[in-house]
XYZ file of C-alpha atoms in Angstrom:
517
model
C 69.989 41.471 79.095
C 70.811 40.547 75.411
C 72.838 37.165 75.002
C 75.137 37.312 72.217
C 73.654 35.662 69.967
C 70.454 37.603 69.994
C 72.588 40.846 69.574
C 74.345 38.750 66.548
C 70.811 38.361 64.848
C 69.926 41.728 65.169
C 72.743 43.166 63.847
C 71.689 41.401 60.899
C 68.005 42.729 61.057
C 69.222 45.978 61.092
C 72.160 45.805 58.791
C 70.084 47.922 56.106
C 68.507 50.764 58.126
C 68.443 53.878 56.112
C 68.030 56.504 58.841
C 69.062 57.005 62.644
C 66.937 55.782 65.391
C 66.729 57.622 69.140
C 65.121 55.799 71.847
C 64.150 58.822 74.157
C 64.099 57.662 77.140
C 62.055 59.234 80.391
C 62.600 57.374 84.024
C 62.595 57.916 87.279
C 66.472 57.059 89.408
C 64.087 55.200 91.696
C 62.080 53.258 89.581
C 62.749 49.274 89.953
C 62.455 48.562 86.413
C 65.113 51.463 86.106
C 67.896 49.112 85.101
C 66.277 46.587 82.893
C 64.658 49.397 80.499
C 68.150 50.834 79.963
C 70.183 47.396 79.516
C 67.403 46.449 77.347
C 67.285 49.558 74.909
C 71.005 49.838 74.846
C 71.982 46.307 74.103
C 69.231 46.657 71.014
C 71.428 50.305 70.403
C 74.905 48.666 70.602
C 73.827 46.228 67.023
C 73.410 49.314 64.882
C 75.534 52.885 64.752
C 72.129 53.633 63.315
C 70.543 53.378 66.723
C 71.253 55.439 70.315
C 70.059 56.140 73.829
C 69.194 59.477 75.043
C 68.223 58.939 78.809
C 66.137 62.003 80.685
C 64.785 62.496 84.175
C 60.653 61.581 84.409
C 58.126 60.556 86.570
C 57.507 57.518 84.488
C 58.789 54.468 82.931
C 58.611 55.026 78.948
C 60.396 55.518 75.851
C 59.999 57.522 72.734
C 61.205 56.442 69.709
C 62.504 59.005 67.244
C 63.328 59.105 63.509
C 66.173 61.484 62.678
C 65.464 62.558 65.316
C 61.703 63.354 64.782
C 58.815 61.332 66.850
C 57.600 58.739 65.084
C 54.100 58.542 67.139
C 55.358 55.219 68.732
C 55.705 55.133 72.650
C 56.392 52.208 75.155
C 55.327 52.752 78.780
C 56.678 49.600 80.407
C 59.961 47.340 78.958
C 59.140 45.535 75.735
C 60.377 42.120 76.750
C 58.414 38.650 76.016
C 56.018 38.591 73.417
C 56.404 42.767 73.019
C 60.054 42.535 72.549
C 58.937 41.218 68.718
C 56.695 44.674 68.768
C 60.351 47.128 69.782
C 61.819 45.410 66.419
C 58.911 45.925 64.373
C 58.611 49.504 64.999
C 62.063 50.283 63.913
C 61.656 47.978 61.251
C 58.401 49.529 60.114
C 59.588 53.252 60.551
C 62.556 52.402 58.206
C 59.995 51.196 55.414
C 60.675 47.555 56.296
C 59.601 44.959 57.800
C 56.904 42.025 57.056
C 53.789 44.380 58.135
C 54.153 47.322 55.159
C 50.387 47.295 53.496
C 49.517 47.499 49.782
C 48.594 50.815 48.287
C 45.023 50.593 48.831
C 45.364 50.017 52.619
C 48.231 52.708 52.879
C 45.462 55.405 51.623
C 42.926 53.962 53.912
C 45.324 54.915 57.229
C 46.494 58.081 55.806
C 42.804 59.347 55.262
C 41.938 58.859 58.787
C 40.823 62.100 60.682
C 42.704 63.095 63.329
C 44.281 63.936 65.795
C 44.232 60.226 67.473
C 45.887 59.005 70.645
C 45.466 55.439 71.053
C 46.657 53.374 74.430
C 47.257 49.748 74.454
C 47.365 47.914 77.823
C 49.227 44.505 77.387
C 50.468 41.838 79.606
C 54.157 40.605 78.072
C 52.642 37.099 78.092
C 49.948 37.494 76.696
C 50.006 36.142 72.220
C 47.194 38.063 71.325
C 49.040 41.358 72.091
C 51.666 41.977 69.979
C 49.225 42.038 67.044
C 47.308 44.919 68.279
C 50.293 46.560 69.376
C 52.315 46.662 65.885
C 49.205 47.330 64.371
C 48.456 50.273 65.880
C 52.456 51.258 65.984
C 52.140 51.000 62.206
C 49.499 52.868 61.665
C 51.471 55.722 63.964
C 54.566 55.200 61.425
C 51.850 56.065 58.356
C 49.595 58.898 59.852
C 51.497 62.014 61.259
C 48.570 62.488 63.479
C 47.915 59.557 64.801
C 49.942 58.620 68.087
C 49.819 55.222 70.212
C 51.701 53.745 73.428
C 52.087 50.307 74.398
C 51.630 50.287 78.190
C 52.717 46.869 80.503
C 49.859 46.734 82.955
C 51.739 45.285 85.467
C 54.334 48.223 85.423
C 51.357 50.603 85.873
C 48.554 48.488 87.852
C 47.130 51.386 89.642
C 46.050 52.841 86.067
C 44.937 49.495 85.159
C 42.912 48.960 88.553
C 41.888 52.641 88.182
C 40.165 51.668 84.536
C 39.018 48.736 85.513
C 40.992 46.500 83.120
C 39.994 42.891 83.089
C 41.592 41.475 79.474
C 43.995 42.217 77.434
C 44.972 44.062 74.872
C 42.553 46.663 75.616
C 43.061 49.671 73.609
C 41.599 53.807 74.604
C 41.090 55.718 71.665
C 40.881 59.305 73.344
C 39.637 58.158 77.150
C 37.252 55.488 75.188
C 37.366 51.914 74.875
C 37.781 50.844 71.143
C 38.982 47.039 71.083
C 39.449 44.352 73.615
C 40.997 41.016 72.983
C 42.760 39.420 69.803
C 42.317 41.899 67.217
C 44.171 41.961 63.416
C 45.253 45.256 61.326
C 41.972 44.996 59.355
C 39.556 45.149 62.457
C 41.301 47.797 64.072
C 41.440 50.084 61.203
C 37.608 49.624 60.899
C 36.665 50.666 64.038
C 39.197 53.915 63.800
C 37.322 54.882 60.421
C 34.025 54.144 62.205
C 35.092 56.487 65.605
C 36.864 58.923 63.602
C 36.120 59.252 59.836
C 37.918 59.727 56.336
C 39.409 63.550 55.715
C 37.589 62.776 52.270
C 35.420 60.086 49.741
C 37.741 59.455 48.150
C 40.079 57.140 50.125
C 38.395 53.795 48.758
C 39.109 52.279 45.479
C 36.756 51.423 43.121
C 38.756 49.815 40.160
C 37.387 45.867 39.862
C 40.791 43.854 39.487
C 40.919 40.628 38.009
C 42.586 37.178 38.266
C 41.943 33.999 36.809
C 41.376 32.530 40.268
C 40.094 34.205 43.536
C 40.754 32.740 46.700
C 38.985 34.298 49.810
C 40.775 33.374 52.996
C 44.124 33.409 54.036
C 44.584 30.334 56.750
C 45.975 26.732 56.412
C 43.090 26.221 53.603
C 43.328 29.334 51.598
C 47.028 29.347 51.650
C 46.999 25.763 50.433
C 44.609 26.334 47.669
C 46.626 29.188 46.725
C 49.835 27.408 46.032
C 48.462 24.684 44.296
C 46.479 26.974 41.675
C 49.570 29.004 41.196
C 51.760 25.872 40.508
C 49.423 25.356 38.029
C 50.274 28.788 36.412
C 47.526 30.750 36.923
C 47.322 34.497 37.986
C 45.997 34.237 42.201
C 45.109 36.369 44.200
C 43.990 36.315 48.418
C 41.500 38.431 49.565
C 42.037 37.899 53.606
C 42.055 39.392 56.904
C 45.504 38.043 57.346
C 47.312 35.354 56.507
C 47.241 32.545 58.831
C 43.987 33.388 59.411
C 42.547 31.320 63.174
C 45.652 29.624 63.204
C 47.464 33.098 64.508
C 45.457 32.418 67.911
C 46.543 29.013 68.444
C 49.232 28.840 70.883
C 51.014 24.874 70.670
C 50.327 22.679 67.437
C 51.686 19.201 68.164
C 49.270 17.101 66.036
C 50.544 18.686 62.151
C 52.278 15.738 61.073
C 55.917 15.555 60.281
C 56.230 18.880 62.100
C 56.194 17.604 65.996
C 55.410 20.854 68.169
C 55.040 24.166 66.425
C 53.329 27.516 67.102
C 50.183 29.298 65.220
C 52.807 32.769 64.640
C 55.072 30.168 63.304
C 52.648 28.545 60.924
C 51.708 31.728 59.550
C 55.072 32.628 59.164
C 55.725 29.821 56.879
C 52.590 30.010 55.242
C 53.356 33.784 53.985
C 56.782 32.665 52.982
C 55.659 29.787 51.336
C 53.057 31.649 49.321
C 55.876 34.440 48.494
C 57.586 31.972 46.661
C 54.938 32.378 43.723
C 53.977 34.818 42.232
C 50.611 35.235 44.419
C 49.187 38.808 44.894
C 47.949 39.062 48.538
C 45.091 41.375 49.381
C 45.664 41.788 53.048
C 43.533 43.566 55.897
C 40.597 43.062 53.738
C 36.995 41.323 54.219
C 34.804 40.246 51.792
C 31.542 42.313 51.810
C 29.884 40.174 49.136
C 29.433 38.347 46.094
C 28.052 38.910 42.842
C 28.338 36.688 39.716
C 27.931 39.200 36.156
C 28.599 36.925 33.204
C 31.208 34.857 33.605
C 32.603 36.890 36.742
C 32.690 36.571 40.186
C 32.890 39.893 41.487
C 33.713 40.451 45.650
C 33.241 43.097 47.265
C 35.786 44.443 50.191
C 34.966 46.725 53.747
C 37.309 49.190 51.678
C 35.017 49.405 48.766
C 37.260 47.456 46.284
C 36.366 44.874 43.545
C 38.346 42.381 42.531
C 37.115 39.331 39.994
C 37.535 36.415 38.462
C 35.899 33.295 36.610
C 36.077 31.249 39.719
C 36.450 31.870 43.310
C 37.344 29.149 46.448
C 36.028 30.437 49.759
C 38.388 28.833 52.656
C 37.609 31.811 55.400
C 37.441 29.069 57.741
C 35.565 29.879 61.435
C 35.962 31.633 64.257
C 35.380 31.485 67.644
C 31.624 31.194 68.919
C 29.786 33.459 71.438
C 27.511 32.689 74.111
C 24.746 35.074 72.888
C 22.992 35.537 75.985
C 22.333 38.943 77.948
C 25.227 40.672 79.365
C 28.187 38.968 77.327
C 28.555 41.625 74.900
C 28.380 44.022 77.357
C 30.870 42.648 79.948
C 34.011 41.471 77.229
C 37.015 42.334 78.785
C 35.448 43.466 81.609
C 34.932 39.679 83.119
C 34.105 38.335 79.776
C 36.966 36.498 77.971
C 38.060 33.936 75.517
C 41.636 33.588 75.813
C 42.778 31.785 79.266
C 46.585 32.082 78.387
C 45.897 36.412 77.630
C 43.304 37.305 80.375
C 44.296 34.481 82.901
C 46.152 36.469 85.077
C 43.755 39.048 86.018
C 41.810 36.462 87.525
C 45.041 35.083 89.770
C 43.343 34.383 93.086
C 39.177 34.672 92.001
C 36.805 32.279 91.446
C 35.724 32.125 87.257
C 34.279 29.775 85.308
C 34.506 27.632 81.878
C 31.912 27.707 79.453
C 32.686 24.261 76.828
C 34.017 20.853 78.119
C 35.799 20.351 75.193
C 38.918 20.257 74.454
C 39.795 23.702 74.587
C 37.435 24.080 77.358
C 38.758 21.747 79.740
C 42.318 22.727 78.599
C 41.685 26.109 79.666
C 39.801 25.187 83.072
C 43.461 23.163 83.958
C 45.731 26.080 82.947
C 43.004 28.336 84.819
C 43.359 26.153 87.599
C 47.253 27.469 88.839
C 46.256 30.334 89.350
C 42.639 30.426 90.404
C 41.220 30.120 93.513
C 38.242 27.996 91.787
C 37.239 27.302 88.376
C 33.787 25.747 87.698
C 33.548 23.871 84.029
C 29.575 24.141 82.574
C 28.595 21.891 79.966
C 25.421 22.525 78.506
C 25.748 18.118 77.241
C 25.198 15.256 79.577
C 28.527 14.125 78.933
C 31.927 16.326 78.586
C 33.420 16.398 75.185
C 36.881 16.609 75.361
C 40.236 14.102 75.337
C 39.863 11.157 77.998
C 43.296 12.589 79.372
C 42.365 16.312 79.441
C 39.286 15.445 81.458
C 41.131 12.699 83.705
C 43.695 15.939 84.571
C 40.769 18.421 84.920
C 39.170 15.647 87.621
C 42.141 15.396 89.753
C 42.471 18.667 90.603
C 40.902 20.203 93.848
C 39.832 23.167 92.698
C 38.009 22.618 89.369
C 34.392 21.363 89.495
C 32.407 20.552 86.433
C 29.005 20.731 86.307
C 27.090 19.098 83.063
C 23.850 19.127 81.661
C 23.720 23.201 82.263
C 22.990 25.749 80.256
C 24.382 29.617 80.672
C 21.397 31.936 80.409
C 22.824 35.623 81.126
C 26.276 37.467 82.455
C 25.415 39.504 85.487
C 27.479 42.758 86.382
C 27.571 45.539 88.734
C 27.968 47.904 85.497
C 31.541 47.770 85.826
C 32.395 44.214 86.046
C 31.374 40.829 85.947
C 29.708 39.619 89.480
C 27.966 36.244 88.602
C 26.483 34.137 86.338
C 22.982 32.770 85.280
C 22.582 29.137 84.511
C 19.707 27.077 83.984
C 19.989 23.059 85.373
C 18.788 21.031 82.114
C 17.152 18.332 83.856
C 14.920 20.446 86.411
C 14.338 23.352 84.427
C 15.759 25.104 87.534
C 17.867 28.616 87.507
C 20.432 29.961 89.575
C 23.194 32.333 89.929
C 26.853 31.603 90.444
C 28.721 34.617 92.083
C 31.903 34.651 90.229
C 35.027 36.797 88.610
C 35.393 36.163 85.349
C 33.995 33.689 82.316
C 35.889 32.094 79.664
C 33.855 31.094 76.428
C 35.184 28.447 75.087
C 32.263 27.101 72.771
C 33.932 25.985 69.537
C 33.907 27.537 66.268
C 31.195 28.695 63.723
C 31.947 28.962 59.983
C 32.794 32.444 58.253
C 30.058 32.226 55.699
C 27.536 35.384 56.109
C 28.715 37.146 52.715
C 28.004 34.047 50.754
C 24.741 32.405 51.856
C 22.990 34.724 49.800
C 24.153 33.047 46.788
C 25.076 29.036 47.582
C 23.484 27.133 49.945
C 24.740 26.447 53.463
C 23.298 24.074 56.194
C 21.428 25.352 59.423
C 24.718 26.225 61.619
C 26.187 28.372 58.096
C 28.394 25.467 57.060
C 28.806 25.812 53.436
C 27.530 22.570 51.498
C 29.832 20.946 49.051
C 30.294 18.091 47.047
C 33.162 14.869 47.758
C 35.227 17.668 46.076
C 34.537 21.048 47.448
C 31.835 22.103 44.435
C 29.357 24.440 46.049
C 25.740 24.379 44.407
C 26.814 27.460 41.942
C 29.408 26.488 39.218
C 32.674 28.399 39.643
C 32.112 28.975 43.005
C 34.331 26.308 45.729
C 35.086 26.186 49.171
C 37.763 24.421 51.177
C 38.641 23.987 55.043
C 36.265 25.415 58.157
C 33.951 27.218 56.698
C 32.343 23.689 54.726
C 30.795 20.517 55.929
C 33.549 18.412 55.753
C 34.087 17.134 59.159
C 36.592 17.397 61.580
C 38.077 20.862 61.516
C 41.960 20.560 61.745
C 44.527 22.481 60.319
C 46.073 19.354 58.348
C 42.031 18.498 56.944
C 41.962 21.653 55.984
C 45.140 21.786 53.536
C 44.510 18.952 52.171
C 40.624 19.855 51.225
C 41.996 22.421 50.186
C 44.311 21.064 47.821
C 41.986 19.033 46.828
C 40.297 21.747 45.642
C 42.014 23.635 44.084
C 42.962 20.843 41.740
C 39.035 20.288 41.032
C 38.874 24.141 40.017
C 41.698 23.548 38.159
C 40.180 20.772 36.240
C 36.648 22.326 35.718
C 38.547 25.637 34.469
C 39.990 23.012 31.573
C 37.104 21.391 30.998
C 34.667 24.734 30.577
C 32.573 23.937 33.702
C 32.955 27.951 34.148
């Protein structure tokens, strides 16, 4: 299954493993993914003596993998190909001490303090982007806790358990037979929501120490990372606070408009972001969101969701936006049960039902054409007289049969059966009329709205939460800057946003001189 030259690359991924890796292997002689599993695991074996096969008679499809022959808490139900195959790596990786996902000191006691015991279940599709996150996340977090256990399982290998739960997007992750998390998801937000199910063992997990730098940046996408590198050039001691770096970019799938660089990929983006930044001395502050702000004297002190303080004379908020809900009855209820956001992730449960668009913009009516090869019908709703997106997008959405777009409509409520999505409310604009469109699925695709919450109590922000700043990203408090998204500069693209960014940073830099701060 592995082409040479893959094997050659791994060989050098694993070259420094410091202890011996079993994958433990359960399957059935009749099972038709019988042979794939097995030439997959062993090819990944045969590029390390630090790495064997143990195969066993089972009922199922699924691998262990053990350390020194010890359970890690890691477990694959399905063959870890596509997208996941990047997730099998990881966890050896991560088990060995290694890898690009290892968390700072203050996140490491965070994990470890969890209560358990906790068995976690990921469902994934191996095309789907959004999964792998999740699913070396939560692997991770195995790796650190000794109680805390999680499988990866392909739903398509095992769509009678996924029909049987009633499984609609992807990832979808069971904490103990309950639904935690549905849909892109980062280490940060998952570790939340296990301290919130399960509790801390004790208080004293969280750190209270303030830390402080000479510049803060909060945000760790195309702006923050920018901003970052330019202050550091400068000499100055940075620091991130983010939720990850790459920030919205990690959910963009194709970026063929970042100039000089003619077709790339979010994962790839971030990628070179993080490497780029690692080539200063930058202390990032990953998994981490800012709570709030406080200025005392000179200071701007933030505030983390882990209880952690970290300071400094000036701060440049770049946490950018992220993506907007519907808000109407029923939508919070219904995500990942008919409710989605991601066409390319949850697509394929609808493969043969009728859904519909919300947004004829661009990533609206991009979504209603990839929707359309594999939908029966998809029906576009634009709450404007007039669709939004690229004259070429909407010429392609237009010529196909089976996608109908209906402006000047607004979406009033998400109707369900209490299991599942079954229709959908929408009001026509023009005659004030309601009705209900029986359906299978929605797909939000609204736009973005700016990260701001923790701030407006301090600087001033327009009526959407845009933050307001100056021709050169001065906010109405001095010491206090923001770059990218989350502002009212206009246009929100990933090359604006570097570039405001840099620009700055360099102001900051300037005003630091001068003794604005």
């Amino acid at each position: 299954m592995l082409d040479n030259s893959i094997k050659e690359q791994l060989k050098s991924i694993f070259a420094d493993l410091n202890n011996a890796y079993l994958f433990d292997i359960y399957v059935s002689d009749h099972h038709e993914s019988r042979s794939e599993l097995i030439d997959l695991l062993e090819g990944v074996a045969s590029t390390s003596d630090k790495i064997s096969c143990q195969i066993n008679p089972g009922d199922e499809l699924a691998f262990f993998l053990l350390k020194n022959g010890r359970k890690t808490g890691i477990k694959f139900r399905g063959v870890p190909t596509g997208h996941e195959f990047t997730s099998l790596l990881m966890a050896i990786l991560n088990s060995d001490g290694k890898g690009k996902n290892i968390p700072d000191e203050g996140i490491l006691k965070r994990v470890r303090g969890l209560k358990g015991p906790i068995h976690l279940t990921t469902y994934v599709s191996l095309t789907c982007t959004n999964c792998p996150d999740v699913v070396q996340a939560l692997n991770l977090m195995a790796v650190l806790h000794p109680g805390l256990e999680h499988e990866m399982v392909d739903g398509a290998i095992n769509q009678e358990e996924v029909d049987k739960l009633k499984i609609q997007g992807v990832p979808t992750v069971i904490a103990d037979g309950q639904i935690l998390h549905v849909g892109r998801g980062d280490f940060s937000e998952l570790l939340s929501k296990l301290e919130n199910l399960y509790g801390l063992t004790n208080d004293g997990i969280q750190i209270t120490e303030t830390k402080y730098y000479d510049m803060l940046i909060i945000g760790g996408g195309p702006a923050g990372s920018s901003a970052s590198i330019y202050l550091a050039r400068k000499g100055l001691n940075v620091g991130i606070v983010a939720d990850r770096i790459g920030g919205q970019v990690m959910d963009t799938v194709d970026i063929n408009n970042l100039i000089s660089v003619c077709q790339t990929t979010g994962k790839e983006l971030a990628a070179n972001l993080k490497t780029h930044i690692h080539d200063y001395p930058i202390e990032v502050l990953e998994h981490r969101r800012v709570e709030s702000v406080a200025i005392e004297g000179r200071y701007k002190v933030v505030t983390t969701n882990t209880g952690e303080k970290f300071a400094a004379p000036a701060i440049i908020i770049a946490t950018g936006a992220s993506w907007r809900k519907l808000n109407v009855p029923g939508e919070t209820d219904y995500i990942g049960r008919g409710v989605a956001f991601c066409p390319h992730c949850d697509g394929p449960f609808y493969k043969g039902k009728e859904v519909a668009v919300i947004g004829g913009g661009n990533s609206g009516i991009e979504a209603a054409i990839d929707l359309a090869g594999i939908c029966s019908k998809v029906t576009v709703f634009e709450f404007m007289e007039t669709l939004k997106a690229d004259k070429v997008l909407q010429d392609k959405a237009i010529s196909l049969p089976n996608v109908e777009i209906v402006l000047n409509t607004q979406t009033t409520e998400v109707i369900g059966n209490g299991e599942n999505v079954t229709a959908l409310r929408v009001k026509d604009r023009a005659t004030e009329k309601e009705y209900e469109v029986k359906l299978d699925g929605i797909f939000v695709q609204i736009g973005l709205k700016a990260n701001s919450e923790p701030f407006q109590n301090i600087i001033n922000a327009n009526r959407i939460g845009e933050i307001e700043v100056d021709t050169v990203g001065r906010t109405n408090i001095p010491g206090i800057y923001a770059a990218g998204d989350v502002t009212t500069i206009p246009y929100k693209q990933i090359i604006i946003s570097m570039g405001d960014a840099a620009k700055v940073a360099l102001t900051a830099f300037d005003d630091s001189i001068r003794g604005v701060f």
